[in-house]
Coordinates of C-alpha atoms and ligand atoms in Angstrom, one line a residue:
X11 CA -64.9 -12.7 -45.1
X12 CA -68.2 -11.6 -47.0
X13 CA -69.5 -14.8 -49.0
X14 CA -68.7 -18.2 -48.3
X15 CA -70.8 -21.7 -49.6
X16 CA -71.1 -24.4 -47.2
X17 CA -72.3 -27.8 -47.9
X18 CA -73.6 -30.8 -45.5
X19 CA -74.8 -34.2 -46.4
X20 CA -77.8 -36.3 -45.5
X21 CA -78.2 -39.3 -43.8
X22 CA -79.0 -43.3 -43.8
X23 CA -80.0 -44.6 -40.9
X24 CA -78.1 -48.6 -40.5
X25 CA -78.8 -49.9 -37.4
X26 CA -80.5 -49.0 -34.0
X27 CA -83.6 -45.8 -34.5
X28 CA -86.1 -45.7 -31.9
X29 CA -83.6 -47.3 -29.9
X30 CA -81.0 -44.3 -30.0
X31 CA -84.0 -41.7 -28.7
X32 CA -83.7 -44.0 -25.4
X33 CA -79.7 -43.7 -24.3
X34 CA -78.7 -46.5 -26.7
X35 CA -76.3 -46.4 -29.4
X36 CA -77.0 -45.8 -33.2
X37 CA -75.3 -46.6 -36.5
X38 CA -75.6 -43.6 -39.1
X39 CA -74.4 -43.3 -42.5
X40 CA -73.7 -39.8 -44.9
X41 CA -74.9 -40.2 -48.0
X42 CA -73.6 -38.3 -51.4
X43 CA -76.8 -36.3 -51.8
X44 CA -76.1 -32.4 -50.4
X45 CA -77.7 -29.7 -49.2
X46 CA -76.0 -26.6 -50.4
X47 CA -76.0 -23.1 -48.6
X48 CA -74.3 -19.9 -49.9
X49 CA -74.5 -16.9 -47.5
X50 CA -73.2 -13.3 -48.2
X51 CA -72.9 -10.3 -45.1
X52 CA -75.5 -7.4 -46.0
X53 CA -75.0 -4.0 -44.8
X54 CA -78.8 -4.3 -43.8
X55 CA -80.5 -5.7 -40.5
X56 CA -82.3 -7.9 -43.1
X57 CA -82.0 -11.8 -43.5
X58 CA -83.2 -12.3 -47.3
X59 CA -83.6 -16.7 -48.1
X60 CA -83.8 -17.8 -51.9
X61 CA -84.5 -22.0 -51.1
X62 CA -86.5 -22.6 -55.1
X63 CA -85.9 -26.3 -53.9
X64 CA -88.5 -25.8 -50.7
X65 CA -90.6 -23.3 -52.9
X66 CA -89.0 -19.7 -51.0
X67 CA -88.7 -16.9 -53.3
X68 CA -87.9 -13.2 -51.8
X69 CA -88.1 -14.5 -48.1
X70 CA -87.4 -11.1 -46.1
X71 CA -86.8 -11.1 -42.4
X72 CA -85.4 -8.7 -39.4
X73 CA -82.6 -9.5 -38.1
X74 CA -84.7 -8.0 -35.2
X75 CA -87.0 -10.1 -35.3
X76 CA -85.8 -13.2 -35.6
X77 CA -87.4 -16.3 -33.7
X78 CA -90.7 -13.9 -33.4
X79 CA -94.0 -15.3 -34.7
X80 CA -95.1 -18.5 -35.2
X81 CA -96.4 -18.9 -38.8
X82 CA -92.5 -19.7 -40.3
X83 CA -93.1 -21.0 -43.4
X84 CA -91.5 -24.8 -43.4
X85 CA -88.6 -24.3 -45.7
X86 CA -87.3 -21.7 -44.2
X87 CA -87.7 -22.6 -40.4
X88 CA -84.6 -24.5 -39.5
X89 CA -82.4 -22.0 -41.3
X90 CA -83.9 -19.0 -39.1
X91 CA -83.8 -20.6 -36.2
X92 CA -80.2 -22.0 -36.5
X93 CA -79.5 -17.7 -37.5
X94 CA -80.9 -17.1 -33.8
X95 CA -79.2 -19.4 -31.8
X96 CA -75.6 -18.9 -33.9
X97 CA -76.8 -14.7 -33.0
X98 CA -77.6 -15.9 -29.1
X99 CA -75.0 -17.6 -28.2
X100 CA -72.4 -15.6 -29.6
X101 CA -73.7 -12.4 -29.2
X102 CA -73.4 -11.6 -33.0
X103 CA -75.8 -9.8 -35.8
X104 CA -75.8 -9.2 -39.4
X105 CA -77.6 -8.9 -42.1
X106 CA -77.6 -11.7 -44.4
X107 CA -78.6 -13.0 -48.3
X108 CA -78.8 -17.0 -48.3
X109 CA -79.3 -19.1 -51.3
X110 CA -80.2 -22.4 -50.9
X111 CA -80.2 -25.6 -53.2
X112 CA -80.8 -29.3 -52.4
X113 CA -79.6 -31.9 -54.3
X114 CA -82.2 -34.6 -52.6
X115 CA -85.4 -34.4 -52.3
X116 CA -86.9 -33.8 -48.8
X117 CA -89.0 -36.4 -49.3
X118 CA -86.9 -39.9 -49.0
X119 CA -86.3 -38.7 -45.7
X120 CA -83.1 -38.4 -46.4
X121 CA -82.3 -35.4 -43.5
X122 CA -82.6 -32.1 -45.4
X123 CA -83.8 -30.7 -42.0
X124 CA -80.5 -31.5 -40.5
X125 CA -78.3 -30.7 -43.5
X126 CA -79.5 -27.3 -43.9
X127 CA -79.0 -26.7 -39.8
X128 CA -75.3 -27.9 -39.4
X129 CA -74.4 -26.2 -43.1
X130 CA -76.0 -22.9 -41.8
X131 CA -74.2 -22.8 -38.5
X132 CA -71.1 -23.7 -40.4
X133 CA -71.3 -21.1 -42.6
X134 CA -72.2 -18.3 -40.1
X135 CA -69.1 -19.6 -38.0
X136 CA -66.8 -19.2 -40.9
X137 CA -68.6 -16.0 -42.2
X138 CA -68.3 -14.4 -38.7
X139 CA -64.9 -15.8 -37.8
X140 CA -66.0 -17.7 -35.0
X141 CA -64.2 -20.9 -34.7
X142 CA -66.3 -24.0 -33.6
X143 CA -65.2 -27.2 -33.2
X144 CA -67.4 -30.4 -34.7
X145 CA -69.0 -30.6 -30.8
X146 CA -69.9 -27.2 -30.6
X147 CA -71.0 -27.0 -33.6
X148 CA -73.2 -30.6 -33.2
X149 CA -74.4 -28.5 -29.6
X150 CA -75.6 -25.8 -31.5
X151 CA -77.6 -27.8 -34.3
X152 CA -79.1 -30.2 -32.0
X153 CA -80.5 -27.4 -29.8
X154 CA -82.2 -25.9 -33.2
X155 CA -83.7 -29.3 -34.1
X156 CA -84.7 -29.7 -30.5
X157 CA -86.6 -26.1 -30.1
X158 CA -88.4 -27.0 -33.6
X159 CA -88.9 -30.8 -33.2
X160 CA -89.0 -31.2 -29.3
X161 CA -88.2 -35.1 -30.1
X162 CA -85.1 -36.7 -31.8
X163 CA -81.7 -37.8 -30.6
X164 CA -79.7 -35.9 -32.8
X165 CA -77.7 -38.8 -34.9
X166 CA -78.6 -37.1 -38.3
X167 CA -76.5 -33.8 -37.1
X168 CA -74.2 -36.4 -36.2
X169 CA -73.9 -37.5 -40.1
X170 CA -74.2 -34.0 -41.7
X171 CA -71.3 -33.0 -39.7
X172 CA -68.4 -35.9 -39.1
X173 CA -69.8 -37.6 -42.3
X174 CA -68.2 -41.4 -43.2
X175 CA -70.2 -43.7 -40.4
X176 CA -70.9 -42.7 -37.2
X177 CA -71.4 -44.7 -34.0
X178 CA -73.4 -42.5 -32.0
X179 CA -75.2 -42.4 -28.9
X180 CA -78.3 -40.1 -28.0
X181 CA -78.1 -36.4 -27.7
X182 CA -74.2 -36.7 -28.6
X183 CA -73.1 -38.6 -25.4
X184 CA -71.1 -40.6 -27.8
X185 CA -69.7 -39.8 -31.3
X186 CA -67.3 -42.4 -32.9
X187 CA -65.9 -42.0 -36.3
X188 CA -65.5 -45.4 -37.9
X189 CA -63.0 -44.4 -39.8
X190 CA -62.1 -47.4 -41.4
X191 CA -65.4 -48.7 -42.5
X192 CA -65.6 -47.9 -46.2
X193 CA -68.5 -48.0 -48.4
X194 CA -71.1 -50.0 -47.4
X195 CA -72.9 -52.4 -50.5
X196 CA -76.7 -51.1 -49.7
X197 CA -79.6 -51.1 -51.6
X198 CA -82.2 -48.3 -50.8
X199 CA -86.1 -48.9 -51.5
X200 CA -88.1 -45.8 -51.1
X201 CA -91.6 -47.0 -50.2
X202 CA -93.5 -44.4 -52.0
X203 CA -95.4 -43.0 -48.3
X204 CA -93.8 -40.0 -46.4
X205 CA -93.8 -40.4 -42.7
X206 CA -93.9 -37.6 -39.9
X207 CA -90.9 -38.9 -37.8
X208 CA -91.8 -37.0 -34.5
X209 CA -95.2 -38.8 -34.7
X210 CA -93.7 -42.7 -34.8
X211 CA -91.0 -41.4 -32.2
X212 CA -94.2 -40.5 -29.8
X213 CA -95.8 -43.3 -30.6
X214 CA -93.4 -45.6 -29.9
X215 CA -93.5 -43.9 -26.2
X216 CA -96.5 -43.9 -25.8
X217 CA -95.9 -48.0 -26.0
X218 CA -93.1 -47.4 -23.9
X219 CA -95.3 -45.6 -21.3
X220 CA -97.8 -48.8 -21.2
X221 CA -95.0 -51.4 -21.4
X222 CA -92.1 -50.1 -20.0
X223 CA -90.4 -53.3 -18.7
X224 CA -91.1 -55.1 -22.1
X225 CA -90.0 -51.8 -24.4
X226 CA -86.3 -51.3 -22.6
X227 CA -86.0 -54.9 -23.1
X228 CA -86.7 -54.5 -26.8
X229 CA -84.3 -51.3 -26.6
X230 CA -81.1 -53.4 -24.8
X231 CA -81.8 -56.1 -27.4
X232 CA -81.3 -53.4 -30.5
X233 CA -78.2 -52.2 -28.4
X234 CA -76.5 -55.0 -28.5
X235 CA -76.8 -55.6 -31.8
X236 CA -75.8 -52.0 -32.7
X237 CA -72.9 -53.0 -31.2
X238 CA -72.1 -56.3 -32.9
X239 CA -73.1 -54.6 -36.1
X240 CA -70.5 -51.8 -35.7
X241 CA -68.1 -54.5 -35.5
X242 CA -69.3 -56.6 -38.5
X243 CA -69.1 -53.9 -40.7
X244 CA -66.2 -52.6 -39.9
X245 CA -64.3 -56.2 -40.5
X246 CA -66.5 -56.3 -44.0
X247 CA -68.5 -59.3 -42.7
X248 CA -71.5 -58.2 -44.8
X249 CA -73.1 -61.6 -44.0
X250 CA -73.3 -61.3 -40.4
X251 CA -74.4 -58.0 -41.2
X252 CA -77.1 -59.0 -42.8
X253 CA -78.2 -61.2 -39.6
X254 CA -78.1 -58.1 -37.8
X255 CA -80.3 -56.2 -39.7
X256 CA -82.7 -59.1 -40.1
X257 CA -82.7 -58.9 -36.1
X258 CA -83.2 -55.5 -36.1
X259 CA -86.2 -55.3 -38.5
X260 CA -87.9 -58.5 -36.5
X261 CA -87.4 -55.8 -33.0
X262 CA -88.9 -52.6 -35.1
X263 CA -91.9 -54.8 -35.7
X264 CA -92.3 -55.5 -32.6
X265 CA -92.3 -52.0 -31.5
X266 CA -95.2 -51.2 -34.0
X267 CA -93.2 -49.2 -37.0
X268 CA -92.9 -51.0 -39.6
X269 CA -96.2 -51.3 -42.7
X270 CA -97.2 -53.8 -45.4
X271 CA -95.3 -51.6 -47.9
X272 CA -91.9 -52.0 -46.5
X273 CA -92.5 -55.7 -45.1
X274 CA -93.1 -56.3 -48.8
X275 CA -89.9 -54.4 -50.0
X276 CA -88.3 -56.1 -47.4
X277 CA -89.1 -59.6 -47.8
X278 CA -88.7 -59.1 -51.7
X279 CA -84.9 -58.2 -51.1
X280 CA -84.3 -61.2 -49.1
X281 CA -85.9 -63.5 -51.3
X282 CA -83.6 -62.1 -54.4
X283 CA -81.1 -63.1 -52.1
X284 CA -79.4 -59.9 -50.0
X285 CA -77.9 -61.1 -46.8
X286 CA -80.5 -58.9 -44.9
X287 CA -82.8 -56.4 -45.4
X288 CA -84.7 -53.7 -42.6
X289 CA -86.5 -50.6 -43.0
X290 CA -84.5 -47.3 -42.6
X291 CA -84.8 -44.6 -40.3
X292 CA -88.8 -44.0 -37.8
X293 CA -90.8 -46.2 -39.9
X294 CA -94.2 -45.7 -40.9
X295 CA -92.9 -45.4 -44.9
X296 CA -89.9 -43.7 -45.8
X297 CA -87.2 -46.0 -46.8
X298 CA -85.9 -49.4 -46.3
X299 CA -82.2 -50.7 -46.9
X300 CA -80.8 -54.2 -47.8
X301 CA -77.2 -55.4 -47.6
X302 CA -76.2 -57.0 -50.7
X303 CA -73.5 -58.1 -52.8
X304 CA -72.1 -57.7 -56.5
X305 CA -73.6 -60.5 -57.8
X306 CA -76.8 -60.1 -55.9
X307 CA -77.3 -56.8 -56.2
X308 CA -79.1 -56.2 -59.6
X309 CA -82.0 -58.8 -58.8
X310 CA -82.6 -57.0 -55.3
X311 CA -82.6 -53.8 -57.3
X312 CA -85.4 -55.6 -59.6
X313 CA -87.0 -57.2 -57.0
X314 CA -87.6 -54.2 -55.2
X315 CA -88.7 -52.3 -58.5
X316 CA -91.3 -55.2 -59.0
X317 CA -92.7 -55.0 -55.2
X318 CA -93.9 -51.3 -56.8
X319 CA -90.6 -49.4 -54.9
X320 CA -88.2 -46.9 -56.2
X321 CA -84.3 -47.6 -55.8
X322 CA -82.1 -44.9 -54.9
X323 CA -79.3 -45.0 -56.3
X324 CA -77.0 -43.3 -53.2
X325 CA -73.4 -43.7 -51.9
X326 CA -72.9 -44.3 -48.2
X327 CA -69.6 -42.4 -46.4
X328 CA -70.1 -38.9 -47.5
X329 CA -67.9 -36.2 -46.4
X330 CA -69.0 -34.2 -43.6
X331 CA -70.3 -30.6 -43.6
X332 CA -67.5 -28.6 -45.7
X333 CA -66.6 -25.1 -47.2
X334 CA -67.4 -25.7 -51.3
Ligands
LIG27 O1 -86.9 -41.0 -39.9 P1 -85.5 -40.6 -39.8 O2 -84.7 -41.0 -40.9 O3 -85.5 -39.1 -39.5 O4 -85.0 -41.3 -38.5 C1 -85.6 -41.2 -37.2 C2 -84.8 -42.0 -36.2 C3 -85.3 -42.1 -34.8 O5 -84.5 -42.9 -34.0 C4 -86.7 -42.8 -34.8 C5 -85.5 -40.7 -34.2 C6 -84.2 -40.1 -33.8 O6 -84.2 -38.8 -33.7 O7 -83.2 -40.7 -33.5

């Protein structure tokens, strides 16, 4: 094969972050916003990246000398490095043109990080004719994020590749399908401020480190209700749900991520009457989510718009990473 286009999704975040970098289980979404990557063989040892989206025109690189030097410019750093390790571990080269183009912005924090990685390695596998299962493929990803990030448990690979809802527990240890959840009524509030993920997941160790007794307690508390959740929404019961999340949020506080901004986004949705509402994802900004119904949902959207936030309009369930 010489040309192929891949696309992966990105990721909500439902129930249990922090808790999931610990050994406890997560609850993680797709959403129907993609990160798109076309890839052609080149008879030369050169990887060339278009990504307009990240601001990467005429991006030139040896295949040579690939993983070498340490002033990668942003956009194009996952995407190289996930070249490498595809090259390393299956003792593979070629040159390469990529083009890629993002239908979200990487600003909601919606994964594009993650997206780009598992549609990359996808790609190359199918490009190269190297078959890789979903695992392998997840294995390969979540050592790229880790060599880049150092920190994270992996669950947004998790979403980019199996898509629908994923139960998932850290590092991959645990990757359930729930295949018969379906779409999930959710309202999304972006709270206007981008946060650094890998600095609220060190600082919630570093709370960890002074209180360890009290923060695993927190962390078994947001397991079990990972758990129940799971359950909840795969029966539909959107009010217990709700509870859940409303649990969730109270245990995030405690552990220091959440700010004014989303408390006020969060407590708005509530008050317009969604069975629960939580913030989304590290913390610190980014987004928070509320679960709502039909009837309730327009005066959460308002009330969320009038608490100075911007709805996102997304669908939860996306398909996983796929040839286009
Ligand atoms: O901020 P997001 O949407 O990338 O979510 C981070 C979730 C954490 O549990 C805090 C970190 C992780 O890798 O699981």
């Amino acid at each position: 094969m010489k040309e192929v286009e891949v696309s992966a999704p990105g990721k909500l975040m439902l129930f249990g972050e922090h808790a999931v970098v610990y050994n406890r289980p997560c609850l993680v979404t797709a959403v129907d916003q993609r990160m798109m990557v076309a890839m052609e063989i080149s008879a030369r040892q050169v990887i060339e990246i278009e990504a307009p989206g990240v601001g990467i025109r005429n991006y030139r690189r040896k295949v040579k000398d690939l993983g070498k030097g340490t002033n990668i410019p942003k956009g194009v750093r996952f995407l190289e490095r996930a070249i490498k390790n595809f090259f390393d571990q299956y003792q593979v080269e070629s040159g390469l043109k990529i083009k890629t183009k993002s239908e979200f912005s990487s600003q909601f924090g919606f994964g594009s990080s993650s997206a780009v990685t598992a549609a990359t390695l996808e790609g190359l596998s199918i490009l190269l004719g190297i078959n890789l299962s979903k695992k392998e493929l997840f294995n390969l990803a979540y050592k790229t994020v880790l060599d880049l990030q150092g920190v994270g448990s992996g669950f947004d690979l998790a979403a980019a590749i199996w898509g629908g809802t994923v139960y998932f527990v850290t590092g991959g240890k645990r990757i359930i399908p729930l295949k018969k959840m379906g779409k999930l009524p959710l309202v999304i509030g972006y709270s206007g401020v981008k946060a650094e993920t890998p600095t609220l997941v060190r600082q919630v160790e570093s709370l960890y480190l002074r209180y360890p007794r009290l923060v695993e307690g927190i962390f078994d508390h947001i397991s079990l209700l990972t758990r129940e959740a799971k359950k909840a929404l795969v029966e539909g019961n959107f009010k217990k749900g709700g509870e859940l999340m409303n649990l969730n949020q109270g245990l995030l506080e405690s552990l220091g991520v959440n700010t004014k901004k989303l408390a006020a986004l969060i407590f708005a949705a509530r008050e317009a009457g969604a069975y629960g509402a939580k913030l989304s994802g590290a913390g610190g900004g980014d987004c928070m989510i509320a679960l709502v119904n039909k009837e309730t949902k327009p005066a959460v959207e308002r009330a969320i718009g009038k608490s100075k936030g911007l709805v996102i309009k997304v669908q939860t369930g996306a398909e996983g990473v796929r040839r286009e």
